[in-house]
PDB file of C-alpha atoms in Angstrom:
ATOM      1  CA  MET A   1    -107.713 -90.620 -80.644  1.00 56.00           C
ATOM      2  CA  LYS A   2    -105.177 -91.780 -78.059  1.00 58.00           C
ATOM      3  CA  ILE A   3    -107.253 -90.213 -75.270  1.00 56.00           C
ATOM      4  CA  LEU A   4    -110.413 -91.858 -76.616  1.00 54.00           C
ATOM      5  CA  LYS A   5    -108.692 -95.242 -76.728  1.00 58.00           C
ATOM      6  CA  SER A   6    -107.565 -94.810 -73.150  1.00 58.00           C
ATOM      7  CA  LEU A   7    -111.052 -93.759 -72.078  1.00 54.00           C
ATOM      8  CA  PHE A   8    -112.522 -96.771 -73.838  1.00 53.00           C
ATOM      9  CA  ALA A   9    -110.010 -99.081 -72.188  1.00 54.00           C
ATOM     10  CA  ILE A  10    -110.878 -97.621 -68.780  1.00 55.00           C
ATOM     11  CA  ALA A  11    -114.615 -98.005 -69.509  1.00 53.00           C
ATOM     12  CA  LEU A  12    -114.062-101.612 -70.542  1.00 50.00           C
ATOM     13  CA  ILE A  13    -112.087-102.411 -67.391  1.00 51.00           C
ATOM     14  CA  VAL A  14    -114.756-100.773 -65.221  1.00 49.00           C
ATOM     15  CA  THR A  15    -117.459-102.745 -67.025  1.00 48.00           C
ATOM     16  CA  LEU A  16    -115.593-106.002 -66.577  1.00 48.00           C
ATOM     17  CA  PHE A  17    -115.057-105.299 -62.895  1.00 46.00           C
ATOM     18  CA  GLY A  18    -118.700-104.388 -62.485  1.00 47.00           C
ATOM     19  CA  CYS A  19    -119.723-107.638 -64.083  1.00 47.00           C
ATOM     20  CA  ALA A  20    -117.277-109.615 -62.013  1.00 48.00           C
ATOM     21  CA  SER A  21    -118.614-108.127 -58.800  1.00 50.00           C
ATOM     22  CA  SER A  22    -122.206-108.968 -59.757  1.00 51.00           C
ATOM     23  CA  ASN A  23    -121.095-112.606 -60.036  1.00 55.00           C
ATOM     24  CA  THR A  24    -118.871-112.573 -56.965  1.00 61.00           C
ATOM     25  CA  GLN A  25    -121.636-113.846 -54.696  1.00 63.00           C
ATOM     26  CA  ARG A  26    -122.204-116.829 -56.986  1.00 64.00           C
ATOM     27  CA  ILE A  27    -118.490-117.621 -57.075  1.00 63.00           C
ATOM     28  CA  LEU A  28    -118.259-117.212 -53.285  1.00 69.00           C
ATOM     29  CA  TYR A  29    -121.249-119.524 -52.804  1.00 72.00           C
ATOM     30  CA  LYS A  30    -119.760-122.178 -55.076  1.00 68.00           C
ATOM     31  CA  SER A  31    -116.383-122.036 -53.365  1.00 70.00           C
ATOM     32  CA  THR A  32    -117.971-122.075 -49.873  1.00 74.00           C
ATOM     33  CA  ASP A  33    -120.061-125.085 -50.821  1.00 78.00           C
ATOM     34  CA  ALA A  34    -117.021-126.912 -52.229  1.00 77.00           C
ATOM     35  CA  PHE A  35    -114.934-125.943 -49.193  1.00 77.00           C
ATOM     36  CA  GLY A  36    -117.571-127.311 -46.793  1.00 83.00           C
ATOM     37  CA  ALA A  37    -117.893-130.501 -48.835  1.00 85.00           C
ATOM     38  CA  VAL A  38    -114.144-131.198 -48.629  1.00 85.00           C
ATOM     39  CA  VAL A  39    -114.087-130.777 -44.828  1.00 88.00           C
ATOM     40  CA  ASP A  40    -117.286-132.814 -44.529  1.00 89.00           C
ATOM     41  CA  LYS A  41    -115.763-135.683 -46.538  1.00 90.00           C
ATOM     42  CA  ALA A  42    -112.742-135.735 -44.242  1.00 92.00           C
ATOM     43  CA  CYS A  43    -115.073-135.774 -41.201  1.00 94.00           C
ATOM     44  CA  ILE A  44    -117.138-138.633 -42.644  1.00 93.00           C
ATOM     45  CA  ALA A  45    -113.943-140.644 -43.261  1.00 93.00           C
ATOM     46  CA  PHE A  46    -112.884-140.091 -39.631  1.00 94.00           C
ATOM     47  CA  GLU A  47    -116.335-140.942 -38.242  1.00 95.00           C
ATOM     48  CA  ASP A  48    -116.384-144.186 -40.287  1.00 95.00           C
ATOM     49  CA  PHE A  49    -112.876-144.947 -39.013  1.00 94.00           C
ATOM     50  CA  GLU A  50    -113.979-144.532 -35.388  1.00 95.00           C
ATOM     51  CA  VAL A  51    -116.979-146.815 -35.873  1.00 95.00           C
ATOM     52  CA  THR A  52    -114.809-149.435 -37.605  1.00 94.00           C
ATOM     53  CA  LYS A  53    -112.350-149.354 -34.682  1.00 94.00           C
ATOM     54  CA  ALA A  54    -115.238-149.749 -32.224  1.00 95.00           C
ATOM     55  CA  ILE A  55    -116.703-152.733 -34.095  1.00 94.00           C
ATOM     56  CA  GLN A  56    -113.280-154.376 -34.294  1.00 93.00           C
ATOM     57  CA  ALA A  57    -112.830-153.911 -30.537  1.00 94.00           C
ATOM     58  CA  LEU A  58    -116.355-154.924 -29.509  1.00 94.00           C
ATOM     59  CA  GLY A  59    -117.061-157.595 -32.098  1.00 92.00           C
ATOM     60  CA  PRO A  60    -119.549-157.770 -34.953  1.00 90.00           C
ATOM     61  CA  GLN A  61    -122.512-158.258 -32.596  1.00 91.00           C
ATOM     62  CA  ALA A  62    -121.979-154.895 -30.889  1.00 92.00           C
ATOM     63  CA  THR A  63    -125.095-152.798 -30.478  1.00 94.00           C
ATOM     64  CA  ARG A  64    -125.514-149.186 -31.511  1.00 95.00           C
ATOM     65  CA  GLN A  65    -125.414-148.139 -27.857  1.00 95.00           C
ATOM     66  CA  GLN A  66    -122.169-150.044 -27.204  1.00 96.00           C
ATOM     67  CA  ILE A  67    -120.506-148.579 -30.302  1.00 96.00           C
ATOM     68  CA  THR A  68    -121.622-145.062 -29.362  1.00 97.00           C
ATOM     69  CA  GLU A  69    -120.230-145.453 -25.836  1.00 97.00           C
ATOM     70  CA  TRP A  70    -116.961-146.925 -27.096  1.00 97.00           C
ATOM     71  CA  VAL A  71    -116.449-144.036 -29.533  1.00 97.00           C
ATOM     72  CA  HIS A  72    -117.386-141.447 -26.886  1.00 97.00           C
ATOM     73  CA  ASN A  73    -114.666-142.864 -24.625  1.00 96.00           C
ATOM     74  CA  ASP A  74    -112.033-142.948 -27.362  1.00 96.00           C
ATOM     75  CA  PRO A  75    -109.422-140.191 -26.793  1.00 96.00           C
ATOM     76  CA  ALA A  76    -109.307-139.389 -30.527  1.00 95.00           C
ATOM     77  CA  TRP A  77    -113.060-138.777 -30.552  1.00 96.00           C
ATOM     78  CA  LYS A  78    -112.845-136.634 -27.422  1.00 96.00           C
ATOM     79  CA  ASN A  79    -110.424-134.369 -29.289  1.00 96.00           C
ATOM     80  CA  TYR A  80    -112.318-134.501 -32.564  1.00 96.00           C
ATOM     81  CA  ALA A  81    -115.884-133.763 -31.369  1.00 96.00           C
ATOM     82  CA  PRO A  82    -115.290-130.193 -30.055  1.00 96.00           C
ATOM     83  CA  MET A  83    -113.297-129.316 -33.202  1.00 95.00           C
ATOM     84  CA  LYS A  84    -116.090-130.597 -35.409  1.00 95.00           C
ATOM     85  CA  GLU A  85    -118.700-128.659 -33.398  1.00 94.00           C
ATOM     86  CA  ASN A  86    -116.547-125.566 -33.632  1.00 93.00           C
ATOM     87  CA  PHE A  87    -116.272-125.905 -37.398  1.00 92.00           C
ATOM     88  CA  ASN A  88    -120.023-126.491 -37.770  1.00 92.00           C
ATOM     89  CA  GLN A  89    -120.903-123.421 -35.732  1.00 92.00           C
ATOM     90  CA  ALA A  90    -118.374-121.228 -37.537  1.00 91.00           C
ATOM     91  CA  TYR A  91    -119.499-122.461 -40.966  1.00 89.00           C
ATOM     92  CA  VAL A  92    -123.199-121.997 -40.170  1.00 91.00           C
ATOM     93  CA  ALA A  93    -122.485-118.483 -38.867  1.00 90.00           C
ATOM     94  CA  TRP A  94    -120.531-117.666 -42.031  1.00 86.00           C
ATOM     95  CA  CYS A  95    -123.420-118.847 -44.244  1.00 87.00           C
ATOM     96  CA  SER A  96    -125.844-116.837 -42.119  1.00 87.00           C
ATOM     97  CA  VAL A  97    -123.755-113.683 -42.501  1.00 85.00           C
ATOM     98  CA  ASN A  98    -123.574-114.211 -46.260  1.00 81.00           C
ATOM     99  CA  ALA A  99    -127.367-114.646 -46.389  1.00 83.00           C
ATOM    100  CA  THR A 100    -127.745-111.306 -44.591  1.00 81.00           C
ATOM    101  CA  LEU A 101    -125.208-109.703 -46.925  1.00 76.00           C
ATOM    102  CA  VAL A 102    -127.130-110.856 -49.991  1.00 73.00           C
ATOM    103  CA  SER A 103    -130.548-109.848 -48.678  1.00 72.00           C
ATOM    104  CA  SER A 104    -129.672-106.538 -47.021  1.00 67.00           C
ATOM    105  CA  GLY A 105    -126.539-105.379 -48.743  1.00 60.00           C
ATOM    106  CA  THR A 106    -123.300-104.398 -47.113  1.00 56.00           C
ATOM    107  CA  ASN A 107    -124.991-101.843 -44.841  1.00 55.00           C
ATOM    108  CA  ALA A 108    -126.485-104.474 -42.535  1.00 54.00           C
ATOM    109  CA  VAL A 109    -123.335-106.544 -42.123  1.00 59.00           C
ATOM    110  CA  SER A 110    -120.021-104.924 -42.816  1.00 68.00           C
ATOM    111  CA  VAL A 111    -117.632-106.599 -45.198  1.00 64.00           C
ATOM    112  CA  MET A 112    -115.114-106.644 -42.354  1.00 68.00           C
ATOM    113  CA  THR A 113    -117.532-108.605 -40.168  1.00 74.00           C
ATOM    114  CA  ALA A 114    -118.189-111.067 -42.987  1.00 74.00           C
ATOM    115  CA  ALA A 115    -114.451-111.473 -43.518  1.00 77.00           C
ATOM    116  CA  GLN A 116    -114.033-112.227 -39.801  1.00 83.00           C
ATOM    117  CA  PHE A 117    -116.720-114.933 -39.963  1.00 84.00           C
ATOM    118  CA  LYS A 118    -115.044-116.397 -43.038  1.00 80.00           C
ATOM    119  CA  GLN A 119    -111.706-116.384 -41.234  1.00 83.00           C
ATOM    120  CA  ASN A 120    -113.266-118.133 -38.213  1.00 87.00           C
ATOM    121  CA  ALA A 121    -114.731-120.851 -40.446  1.00 86.00           C
ATOM    122  CA  ILE A 122    -111.437-121.370 -42.263  1.00 84.00           C
ATOM    123  CA  THR A 123    -109.480-121.527 -38.988  1.00 87.00           C
ATOM    124  CA  ALA A 124    -111.924-124.069 -37.560  1.00 89.00           C
ATOM    125  CA  ALA A 125    -111.801-126.098 -40.781  1.00 88.00           C
ATOM    126  CA  VAL A 126    -108.010-126.124 -40.814  1.00 87.00           C
ATOM    127  CA  LYS A 127    -107.949-127.321 -37.177  1.00 91.00           C
ATOM    128  CA  VAL A 128    -110.342-130.223 -37.688  1.00 91.00           C
ATOM    129  CA  THR A 129    -108.812-131.205 -41.049  1.00 89.00           C
ATOM    130  CA  ALA A 130    -105.268-131.106 -39.649  1.00 90.00           C
ATOM    131  CA  PHE A 131    -106.422-133.321 -36.777  1.00 92.00           C
ATOM    132  CA  ILE A 132    -107.976-135.835 -39.195  1.00 92.00           C
ATOM    133  CA  VAL A 133    -104.949-135.814 -41.514  1.00 89.00           C
ATOM    134  CA  GLN A 134    -102.750-137.372 -38.799  1.00 88.00           C
ATOM    135  CA  PHE A 135    -105.069-140.401 -38.839  1.00 88.00           C
ATOM    136  CA  VAL A 136    -104.954-140.879 -42.617  1.00 85.00           C
ATOM    137  CA  PRO A 137    -102.386-143.747 -42.500  1.00 83.00           C
ATOM    138  CA  SER A 138    -104.582-145.571 -39.931  1.00 83.00           C
ATOM    139  CA  ILE A 139    -107.794-144.793 -41.849  1.00 82.00           C
ATOM    140  CA  LYS A 140    -106.205-146.342 -44.943  1.00 77.00           C
ATOM    141  CA  THR A 141    -105.188-149.539 -43.153  1.00 77.00           C
ATOM    142  CA  VAL A 142    -108.349-150.105 -41.076  1.00 72.00           C
ATOM    143  CA  GLN A 143    -110.830-151.921 -43.259  1.00 62.00           C
ATOM    144  CA  PRO A 144    -114.553-151.728 -42.467  1.00 60.00           C
TER     145      PRO A 144
ATOM    146  CA  MET B   1    -117.046 -87.254 -85.254  1.00 66.00           C
ATOM    147  CA  TRP B   2    -115.225 -90.361 -83.908  1.00 65.00           C
ATOM    148  CA  ALA B   3    -116.005 -89.270 -80.409  1.00 67.00           C
ATOM    149  CA  THR B   4    -119.714 -89.023 -81.234  1.00 69.00           C
ATOM    150  CA  ILE B   5    -119.717 -92.497 -82.797  1.00 66.00           C
ATOM    151  CA  LEU B   6    -117.854 -93.965 -79.825  1.00 62.00           C
ATOM    152  CA  ILE B   7    -120.187 -92.327 -77.313  1.00 65.00           C
ATOM    153  CA  ALA B   8    -123.212 -93.571 -79.291  1.00 65.00           C
ATOM    154  CA  MET B   9    -121.765 -97.095 -79.369  1.00 64.00           C
ATOM    155  CA  ALA B  10    -120.592 -97.107 -75.756  1.00 62.00           C
ATOM    156  CA  PRO B  11    -123.725 -98.658 -74.182  1.00 58.00           C
ATOM    157  CA  LYS B  12    -123.684-101.503 -76.718  1.00 59.00           C
ATOM    158  CA  LEU B  13    -119.961-102.019 -76.290  1.00 64.00           C
ATOM    159  CA  ALA B  14    -120.369-102.112 -72.532  1.00 58.00           C
ATOM    160  CA  GLU B  15    -123.255-104.549 -72.830  1.00 56.00           C
ATOM    161  CA  GLY B  16    -121.174-106.804 -75.084  1.00 61.00           C
ATOM    162  CA  ALA B  17    -118.195-106.613 -72.758  1.00 63.00           C
ATOM    163  CA  THR B  18    -120.411-107.457 -69.801  1.00 56.00           C
ATOM    164  CA  GLU B  19    -121.889-110.469 -71.553  1.00 57.00           C
ATOM    165  CA  LEU B  20    -118.465-111.659 -72.624  1.00 65.00           C
ATOM    166  CA  ALA B  21    -117.132-111.358 -69.074  1.00 63.00           C
ATOM    167  CA  ALA B  22    -120.218-113.086 -67.636  1.00 59.00           C
ATOM    168  CA  TYR B  23    -119.781-115.873 -70.181  1.00 62.00           C
ATOM    169  CA  LEU B  24    -116.125-116.322 -69.238  1.00 67.00           C
ATOM    170  CA  ILE B  25    -117.062-116.382 -65.525  1.00 62.00           C
ATOM    171  CA  SER B  26    -119.789-118.924 -66.224  1.00 60.00           C
ATOM    172  CA  LEU B  27    -117.209-121.100 -68.002  1.00 65.00           C
ATOM    173  CA  ILE B  28    -114.917-120.948 -64.981  1.00 66.00           C
ATOM    174  CA  THR B  29    -117.662-121.495 -62.387  1.00 62.00           C
ATOM    175  CA  LYS B  30    -119.688-123.841 -64.660  1.00 60.00           C
ATOM    176  CA  ASP B  31    -122.793-121.883 -63.736  1.00 56.00           C
ATOM    177  CA  PRO B  32    -125.425-120.334 -66.006  1.00 51.00           C
ATOM    178  CA  VAL B  33    -124.755-116.717 -66.924  1.00 46.00           C
ATOM    179  CA  GLY B  34    -126.278-114.158 -64.587  1.00 46.00           C
ATOM    180  CA  THR B  35    -127.304-116.572 -61.841  1.00 55.00           C
ATOM    181  CA  GLN B  36    -127.151-114.944 -58.420  1.00 67.00           C
ATOM    182  CA  THR B  37    -126.967-116.633 -55.050  1.00 74.00           C
ATOM    183  CA  THR B  38    -130.100-116.038 -52.988  1.00 81.00           C
ATOM    184  CA  PRO B  39    -130.252-115.674 -49.177  1.00 83.00           C
ATOM    185  CA  GLU B  40    -132.287-118.903 -49.137  1.00 86.00           C
ATOM    186  CA  GLU B  41    -129.413-120.788 -50.787  1.00 85.00           C
ATOM    187  CA  TRP B  42    -127.011-119.528 -48.112  1.00 84.00           C
ATOM    188  CA  LYS B  43    -129.486-120.447 -45.375  1.00 86.00           C
ATOM    189  CA  LYS B  44    -129.951-123.939 -46.845  1.00 87.00           C
ATOM    190  CA  LEU B  45    -126.184-124.439 -46.979  1.00 86.00           C
ATOM    191  CA  GLY B  46    -125.909-123.355 -43.349  1.00 87.00           C
ATOM    192  CA  GLU B  47    -128.770-125.617 -42.270  1.00 86.00           C
ATOM    193  CA  LEU B  48    -127.113-128.564 -44.008  1.00 84.00           C
ATOM    194  CA  TYR B  49    -124.050-128.185 -41.800  1.00 84.00           C
ATOM    195  CA  ALA B  50    -126.020-127.248 -38.687  1.00 84.00           C
ATOM    196  CA  GLY B  51    -127.415-130.792 -38.807  1.00 83.00           C
ATOM    197  CA  ARG B  52    -123.994-132.376 -39.355  1.00 86.00           C
ATOM    198  CA  THR B  53    -122.897-132.324 -35.731  1.00 91.00           C
ATOM    199  CA  ALA B  54    -120.229-134.730 -34.479  1.00 93.00           C
ATOM    200  CA  GLU B  55    -122.893-136.817 -32.720  1.00 94.00           C
ATOM    201  CA  GLN B  56    -125.092-136.964 -35.823  1.00 94.00           C
ATOM    202  CA  GLY B  57    -121.999-137.866 -37.858  1.00 94.00           C
ATOM    203  CA  LEU B  58    -121.276-140.726 -35.462  1.00 96.00           C
ATOM    204  CA  GLN B  59    -124.839-142.051 -35.665  1.00 95.00           C
ATOM    205  CA  ASP B  60    -124.743-141.828 -39.475  1.00 94.00           C
ATOM    206  CA  ALA B  61    -121.430-143.715 -39.518  1.00 95.00           C
ATOM    207  CA  ILE B  62    -122.937-146.480 -37.329  1.00 95.00           C
ATOM    208  CA  THR B  63    -125.866-146.723 -39.755  1.00 95.00           C
ATOM    209  CA  ARG B  64    -123.447-146.929 -42.715  1.00 93.00           C
ATOM    210  CA  ALA B  65    -121.661-149.767 -40.920  1.00 93.00           C
ATOM    211  CA  GLY B  66    -124.927-151.701 -41.058  1.00 91.00           C
ATOM    212  CA  VAL B  67    -125.747-151.684 -37.342  1.00 90.00           C
ATOM    213  CA  PRO B  68    -129.531-151.698 -36.830  1.00 84.00           C
ATOM    214  CA  ALA B  69    -131.220-148.912 -34.860  1.00 76.00           C
TER     215      ALA B  69
END
């Protein structure tokens, strides 16, 4: 009976793990989506902050072209833009790899490769978010 | 005898355990049981961010500020 109980416990654990792995993709998708949304929100806050600064410097009658030029010349934007591009590219590549993983299985794209893409996206996200975080006190005080 | 009963019940027990685990996962992820992510969903998510470049973000921010095109 003891052996049977142990066998049953092992079978149950295996079943639970099997089930968990069949849902892993869904959990990964949800967490990736949420992760992207958090970084995106931070980016939107920074982009709004830059535009607010430009309007305050140029005046309320500033045109779209003038605001764009002012922001392009701002040192903070010059640092931010490549980081944001880097994050976008890394995130898009990560999603693309996951799409291939789902459609073709792990034979087409190795789990190691997928993990590397994920790591790239996280590194890029951390860089851009850390950059934005240093502006949080200013973002809070600058009113649109 | 017990072994025979257990073996006969095993598929049903496994099925029940699977459903229970899927239900618990669905509670955590707030997602319907058994839903799988499709390649299209991943592609859509990627496309969403492919369009969110720094320049596009800037233009969107200018629009939000109420500056006409």
